[in-house]
mmCIF file with all atom_site columns, C-alpha atoms in Angstrom:
data_model
loop_
_atom_site.group_PDB
_atom_site.id
_atom_site.type_symbol
_atom_site.label_atom_id
_atom_site.label_alt_id
_atom_site.label_comp_id
_atom_site.label_asym_id
_atom_site.label_entity_id
_atom_site.label_seq_id
_atom_site.pdbx_PDB_ins_code
_atom_site.Cartn_x
_atom_site.Cartn_y
_atom_site.Cartn_z
_atom_site.occupancy
_atom_site.B_iso_or_equiv
_atom_site.pdbx_formal_charge
_atom_site.auth_seq_id
_atom_site.auth_comp_id
_atom_site.auth_asym_id
_atom_site.auth_atom_id
_atom_site.pdbx_PDB_model_num
ATOM 1   C CA . MET A 1 1   ? 46.368 -168.079 -57.236 1.00 50.00 ? 196 MET A CA 1
ATOM 2   C CA . ASN A 1 2   ? 45.182 -167.962 -60.804 1.00 66.00 ? 197 ASN A CA 1
ATOM 3   C CA . GLU A 1 3   ? 47.646 -165.647 -62.594 1.00 76.00 ? 198 GLU A CA 1
ATOM 4   C CA . ARG A 1 4   ? 45.040 -164.676 -65.194 1.00 76.00 ? 199 ARG A CA 1
ATOM 5   C CA . ARG A 1 5   ? 43.324 -162.529 -62.568 1.00 77.00 ? 200 ARG A CA 1
ATOM 6   C CA . MET A 1 6   ? 46.334 -160.221 -62.576 1.00 80.00 ? 201 MET A CA 1
ATOM 7   C CA . ILE A 1 7   ? 46.520 -159.582 -66.326 1.00 82.00 ? 202 ILE A CA 1
ATOM 8   C CA . ASN A 1 8   ? 46.488 -155.787 -66.862 1.00 83.00 ? 203 ASN A CA 1
ATOM 9   C CA . ALA A 1 9   ? 46.051 -155.221 -63.138 1.00 81.00 ? 204 ALA A CA 1
ATOM 10  C CA . PRO A 1 10  ? 47.527 -152.007 -61.731 1.00 82.00 ? 205 PRO A CA 1
ATOM 11  C CA . ASN A 1 11  ? 50.983 -152.242 -60.167 1.00 83.00 ? 206 ASN A CA 1
ATOM 12  C CA . GLU A 1 12  ? 50.983 -153.488 -56.577 1.00 80.00 ? 207 GLU A CA 1
ATOM 13  C CA . SER A 1 13  ? 47.605 -155.189 -57.072 1.00 80.00 ? 208 SER A CA 1
ATOM 14  C CA . VAL A 1 14  ? 46.995 -158.276 -54.980 1.00 82.00 ? 209 VAL A CA 1
ATOM 15  C CA . SER A 1 15  ? 44.721 -161.190 -55.780 1.00 83.00 ? 210 SER A CA 1
ATOM 16  C CA . GLU A 1 16  ? 44.019 -163.963 -53.319 1.00 82.00 ? 211 GLU A CA 1
ATOM 17  C CA . ALA A 1 17  ? 41.059 -166.262 -52.947 1.00 80.00 ? 212 ALA A CA 1
ATOM 18  C CA . GLN A 1 18  ? 39.962 -169.193 -50.862 1.00 81.00 ? 213 GLN A CA 1
ATOM 19  C CA . PRO A 1 19  ? 39.086 -172.407 -52.703 1.00 83.00 ? 214 PRO A CA 1
ATOM 20  C CA . ASN A 1 20  ? 35.565 -172.232 -51.263 1.00 85.00 ? 215 ASN A CA 1
ATOM 21  C CA . GLY A 1 21  ? 35.136 -168.572 -52.247 1.00 80.00 ? 216 GLY A CA 1
ATOM 22  C CA . TRP A 1 22  ? 34.572 -167.362 -48.687 1.00 83.00 ? 217 TRP A CA 1
ATOM 23  C CA . MET A 1 23  ? 36.660 -164.939 -46.653 1.00 83.00 ? 218 MET A CA 1
ATOM 24  C CA . ASN A 1 24  ? 38.451 -166.367 -43.634 1.00 87.00 ? 219 ASN A CA 1
ATOM 25  C CA . ALA A 1 25  ? 40.246 -164.644 -40.750 1.00 88.00 ? 220 ALA A CA 1
ATOM 26  C CA . GLU A 1 26  ? 43.741 -165.234 -42.165 1.00 90.00 ? 221 GLU A CA 1
ATOM 27  C CA . LEU A 1 27  ? 42.886 -163.727 -45.546 1.00 89.00 ? 222 LEU A CA 1
ATOM 28  C CA . PHE A 1 28  ? 40.980 -160.860 -43.944 1.00 90.00 ? 223 PHE A CA 1
ATOM 29  C CA . LEU A 1 29  ? 43.996 -160.027 -41.762 1.00 93.00 ? 224 LEU A CA 1
ATOM 30  C CA . LYS A 1 30  ? 46.169 -159.894 -44.907 1.00 91.00 ? 225 LYS A CA 1
ATOM 31  C CA . TRP A 1 31  ? 43.625 -157.503 -46.392 1.00 90.00 ? 226 TRP A CA 1
ATOM 32  C CA . MET A 1 32  ? 43.748 -155.388 -43.228 1.00 93.00 ? 227 MET A CA 1
ATOM 33  C CA . HIS A 1 33  ? 47.533 -155.069 -43.567 1.00 95.00 ? 228 HIS A CA 1
ATOM 34  C CA . LEU A 1 34  ? 47.017 -153.692 -47.079 1.00 91.00 ? 229 LEU A CA 1
ATOM 35  C CA . CYS A 1 35  ? 44.327 -151.367 -45.782 1.00 91.00 ? 230 CYS A CA 1
ATOM 36  C CA . VAL A 1 36  ? 46.789 -149.910 -43.267 1.00 95.00 ? 231 VAL A CA 1
ATOM 37  C CA . LYS A 1 37  ? 49.540 -149.666 -45.888 1.00 93.00 ? 232 LYS A CA 1
ATOM 38  C CA . TYR A 1 38  ? 47.427 -147.596 -48.276 1.00 91.00 ? 233 TYR A CA 1
ATOM 39  C CA . SER A 1 39  ? 45.235 -145.613 -45.879 1.00 94.00 ? 234 SER A CA 1
ATOM 40  C CA . ASN A 1 40  ? 47.882 -144.893 -43.216 1.00 95.00 ? 235 ASN A CA 1
ATOM 41  C CA . PRO A 1 41  ? 45.448 -144.407 -40.313 1.00 96.00 ? 236 PRO A CA 1
ATOM 42  C CA . THR A 1 42  ? 46.584 -142.495 -37.230 1.00 97.00 ? 237 THR A CA 1
ATOM 43  C CA . ALA A 1 43  ? 45.067 -141.682 -33.852 1.00 96.00 ? 238 ALA A CA 1
ATOM 44  C CA . GLU A 1 44  ? 44.170 -138.254 -35.245 1.00 97.00 ? 239 GLU A CA 1
ATOM 45  C CA . ASN A 1 45  ? 42.902 -139.631 -38.560 1.00 97.00 ? 240 ASN A CA 1
ATOM 46  C CA . PRO A 1 46  ? 41.510 -143.151 -37.991 1.00 97.00 ? 241 PRO A CA 1
ATOM 47  C CA . VAL A 1 47  ? 39.788 -145.327 -40.572 1.00 95.00 ? 242 VAL A CA 1
ATOM 48  C CA . LEU A 1 48  ? 36.172 -146.465 -40.236 1.00 92.00 ? 243 LEU A CA 1
ATOM 49  C CA . LEU A 1 49  ? 35.295 -149.741 -41.958 1.00 87.00 ? 244 LEU A CA 1
ATOM 50  C CA . ILE A 1 50  ? 31.626 -150.601 -42.314 1.00 82.00 ? 245 ILE A CA 1
ATOM 51  C CA . LEU A 1 51  ? 31.340 -154.361 -42.664 1.00 82.00 ? 246 LEU A CA 1
ATOM 52  C CA . ASP A 1 52  ? 28.786 -157.110 -42.622 1.00 76.00 ? 247 ASP A CA 1
ATOM 53  C CA . GLY A 1 53  ? 28.749 -159.467 -39.667 1.00 71.00 ? 248 GLY A CA 1
ATOM 54  C CA . GLN A 1 54  ? 30.838 -162.185 -41.331 1.00 73.00 ? 249 GLN A CA 1
ATOM 55  C CA . ALA A 1 55  ? 32.776 -164.302 -38.800 1.00 71.00 ? 250 ALA A CA 1
ATOM 56  C CA . SER A 1 56  ? 36.237 -163.477 -40.204 1.00 76.00 ? 251 SER A CA 1
ATOM 57  C CA . HIS A 1 57  ? 35.700 -159.828 -39.237 1.00 77.00 ? 252 HIS A CA 1
ATOM 58  C CA . LYS A 1 58  ? 35.295 -160.836 -35.578 1.00 82.00 ? 253 LYS A CA 1
ATOM 59  C CA . ASP A 1 59  ? 38.564 -162.746 -35.224 1.00 87.00 ? 254 ASP A CA 1
ATOM 60  C CA . LEU A 1 60  ? 40.622 -161.732 -32.166 1.00 90.00 ? 255 LEU A CA 1
ATOM 61  C CA . ASP A 1 61  ? 43.832 -161.240 -34.198 1.00 93.00 ? 256 ASP A CA 1
ATOM 62  C CA . VAL A 1 62  ? 41.959 -158.932 -36.573 1.00 90.00 ? 257 VAL A CA 1
ATOM 63  C CA . ILE A 1 63  ? 40.419 -156.939 -33.727 1.00 91.00 ? 258 ILE A CA 1
ATOM 64  C CA . GLU A 1 64  ? 43.777 -156.525 -31.971 1.00 96.00 ? 259 GLU A CA 1
ATOM 65  C CA . PHE A 1 65  ? 45.461 -155.487 -35.227 1.00 96.00 ? 260 PHE A CA 1
ATOM 66  C CA . ASP A 1 66  ? 42.741 -152.938 -35.907 1.00 94.00 ? 261 ASP A CA 1
ATOM 67  C CA . ARG A 1 67  ? 42.994 -151.438 -32.424 1.00 95.00 ? 262 ARG A CA 1
ATOM 68  C CA . LYS A 1 68  ? 46.773 -151.058 -32.725 1.00 97.00 ? 263 LYS A CA 1
ATOM 69  C CA . ASN A 1 69  ? 46.424 -149.468 -36.168 1.00 98.00 ? 264 ASN A CA 1
ATOM 70  C CA . HIS A 1 70  ? 43.586 -146.993 -35.535 1.00 97.00 ? 265 HIS A CA 1
ATOM 71  C CA . ILE A 1 71  ? 40.959 -148.858 -37.522 1.00 95.00 ? 266 ILE A CA 1
ATOM 72  C CA . HIS A 1 72  ? 37.394 -148.796 -36.224 1.00 95.00 ? 267 HIS A CA 1
ATOM 73  C CA . MET A 1 73  ? 35.108 -151.549 -37.486 1.00 89.00 ? 268 MET A CA 1
ATOM 74  C CA . LEU A 1 74  ? 31.350 -151.170 -37.519 1.00 85.00 ? 269 LEU A CA 1
ATOM 75  C CA . SER A 1 75  ? 29.329 -154.288 -38.304 1.00 82.00 ? 270 SER A CA 1
ATOM 76  C CA . THR A 1 76  ? 25.841 -154.025 -39.697 1.00 77.00 ? 271 THR A CA 1
ATOM 77  C CA . PRO A 1 77  ? 23.269 -156.523 -38.398 1.00 75.00 ? 272 PRO A CA 1
ATOM 78  C CA . PRO A 1 78  ? 22.731 -159.665 -40.476 1.00 71.00 ? 273 PRO A CA 1
ATOM 79  C CA . HIS A 1 79  ? 19.576 -160.164 -42.518 1.00 72.00 ? 274 HIS A CA 1
ATOM 80  C CA . THR A 1 80  ? 18.638 -156.491 -42.604 1.00 69.00 ? 275 THR A CA 1
ATOM 81  C CA . THR A 1 81  ? 16.861 -154.862 -45.502 1.00 68.00 ? 276 THR A CA 1
ATOM 82  C CA . HIS A 1 82  ? 18.684 -152.716 -48.036 1.00 66.00 ? 277 HIS A CA 1
ATOM 83  C CA . LYS A 1 83  ? 17.328 -149.663 -46.211 1.00 65.00 ? 278 LYS A CA 1
ATOM 84  C CA . LEU A 1 84  ? 19.503 -150.546 -43.213 1.00 65.00 ? 279 LEU A CA 1
ATOM 85  C CA . GLN A 1 85  ? 22.521 -151.474 -45.307 1.00 68.00 ? 280 GLN A CA 1
ATOM 86  C CA . PRO A 1 86  ? 24.086 -148.114 -46.211 1.00 69.00 ? 281 PRO A CA 1
ATOM 87  C CA . LEU A 1 87  ? 26.791 -149.659 -48.350 1.00 69.00 ? 282 LEU A CA 1
ATOM 88  C CA . ASN A 1 88  ? 24.251 -151.363 -50.618 1.00 71.00 ? 283 ASN A CA 1
ATOM 89  C CA . ARG A 1 89  ? 22.645 -148.045 -51.423 1.00 71.00 ? 284 ARG A CA 1
ATOM 90  C CA . THR A 1 90  ? 25.581 -145.655 -51.559 1.00 78.00 ? 285 THR A CA 1
ATOM 91  C CA . PHE A 1 91  ? 28.619 -147.684 -52.545 1.00 77.00 ? 286 PHE A CA 1
ATOM 92  C CA . MET A 1 92  ? 27.971 -151.247 -53.665 1.00 78.00 ? 287 MET A CA 1
ATOM 93  C CA . LYS A 1 93  ? 25.491 -150.487 -56.435 1.00 81.00 ? 288 LYS A CA 1
ATOM 94  C CA . PRO A 1 94  ? 27.802 -148.102 -58.353 1.00 86.00 ? 289 PRO A CA 1
ATOM 95  C CA . PHE A 1 95  ? 30.845 -150.232 -57.431 1.00 86.00 ? 290 PHE A CA 1
ATOM 96  C CA . LYS A 1 96  ? 29.167 -153.391 -58.749 1.00 88.00 ? 291 LYS A CA 1
ATOM 97  C CA . SER A 1 97  ? 28.303 -151.631 -61.992 1.00 90.00 ? 292 SER A CA 1
ATOM 98  C CA . ALA A 1 98  ? 31.867 -150.331 -62.465 1.00 92.00 ? 293 ALA A CA 1
ATOM 99  C CA . TYR A 1 99  ? 33.324 -153.721 -61.496 1.00 92.00 ? 294 TYR A CA 1
ATOM 100 C CA . ASN A 1 100 ? 31.109 -155.555 -64.000 1.00 93.00 ? 295 ASN A CA 1
ATOM 101 C CA . ASP A 1 101 ? 32.155 -153.104 -66.734 1.00 94.00 ? 296 ASP A CA 1
ATOM 102 C CA . ALA A 1 102 ? 35.835 -153.623 -65.869 1.00 92.00 ? 297 ALA A CA 1
ATOM 103 C CA . CYS A 1 103 ? 35.399 -157.419 -65.887 1.00 90.00 ? 298 CYS A CA 1
ATOM 104 C CA . ALA A 1 104 ? 33.700 -157.295 -69.274 1.00 92.00 ? 299 ALA A CA 1
ATOM 105 C CA . SER A 1 105 ? 36.554 -155.171 -70.670 1.00 91.00 ? 300 SER A CA 1
ATOM 106 C CA . TRP A 1 106 ? 39.140 -157.527 -69.185 1.00 88.00 ? 301 TRP A CA 1
ATOM 107 C CA . ILE A 1 107 ? 37.424 -160.537 -70.776 1.00 88.00 ? 302 ILE A CA 1
ATOM 108 C CA . VAL A 1 108 ? 37.491 -158.834 -74.176 1.00 88.00 ? 303 VAL A CA 1
ATOM 109 C CA . ILE A 1 109 ? 41.185 -157.938 -73.820 1.00 86.00 ? 304 ILE A CA 1
ATOM 110 C CA . VAL A 1 110 ? 42.215 -161.431 -72.715 1.00 82.00 ? 305 VAL A CA 1
ATOM 111 C CA . SER A 1 111 ? 40.133 -163.193 -75.368 1.00 83.00 ? 306 SER A CA 1
ATOM 112 C CA . CYS A 1 112 ? 41.547 -160.909 -78.088 1.00 80.00 ? 307 CYS A CA 1
ATOM 113 C CA . ARG A 1 113 ? 45.085 -161.800 -76.995 1.00 73.00 ? 308 ARG A CA 1
ATOM 114 C CA . LYS A 1 114 ? 44.295 -165.503 -77.184 1.00 70.00 ? 309 LYS A CA 1
ATOM 115 C CA . ASN A 1 115 ? 42.991 -165.078 -80.736 1.00 69.00 ? 310 ASN A CA 1
ATOM 116 C CA . GLN A 1 116 ? 46.122 -163.281 -81.977 1.00 68.00 ? 311 GLN A CA 1
#
C-alpha cells in the first residue's frame, strides 16, 4: 500500500488497492468485515447495500458472510441509465464532489509539507 494515501487520514482509516485498480472478492470481503464492524447490523436492524453488478459482489464467501451478518445486497442491472441508478442521482454526485474537494485539499497539504 502507498503510505501517502493515509497522510492526515482519520484514525482507524484503511486503504487498500489492487494493482489493476479493480475490486476483487478478497478485497471486497475485507471491506464487508469493516462494514459489519462500523454498522453493527442485527436481525432487527439489518443493513441494505445497493451495489452494481460487479463480479466480486457475487462471490459465494461474500454472500455467506452477508447472510450470517444481516447484510442484504441489492444489485442494480448493468448498463442502465442514470435514471435507474439511484446511487448516481442521490449519493454519488454529492459524494464525488466532496471527495474531489478533499483530494484537492490533501494535495495542497502534502505539497506544502514537501516544500517546507
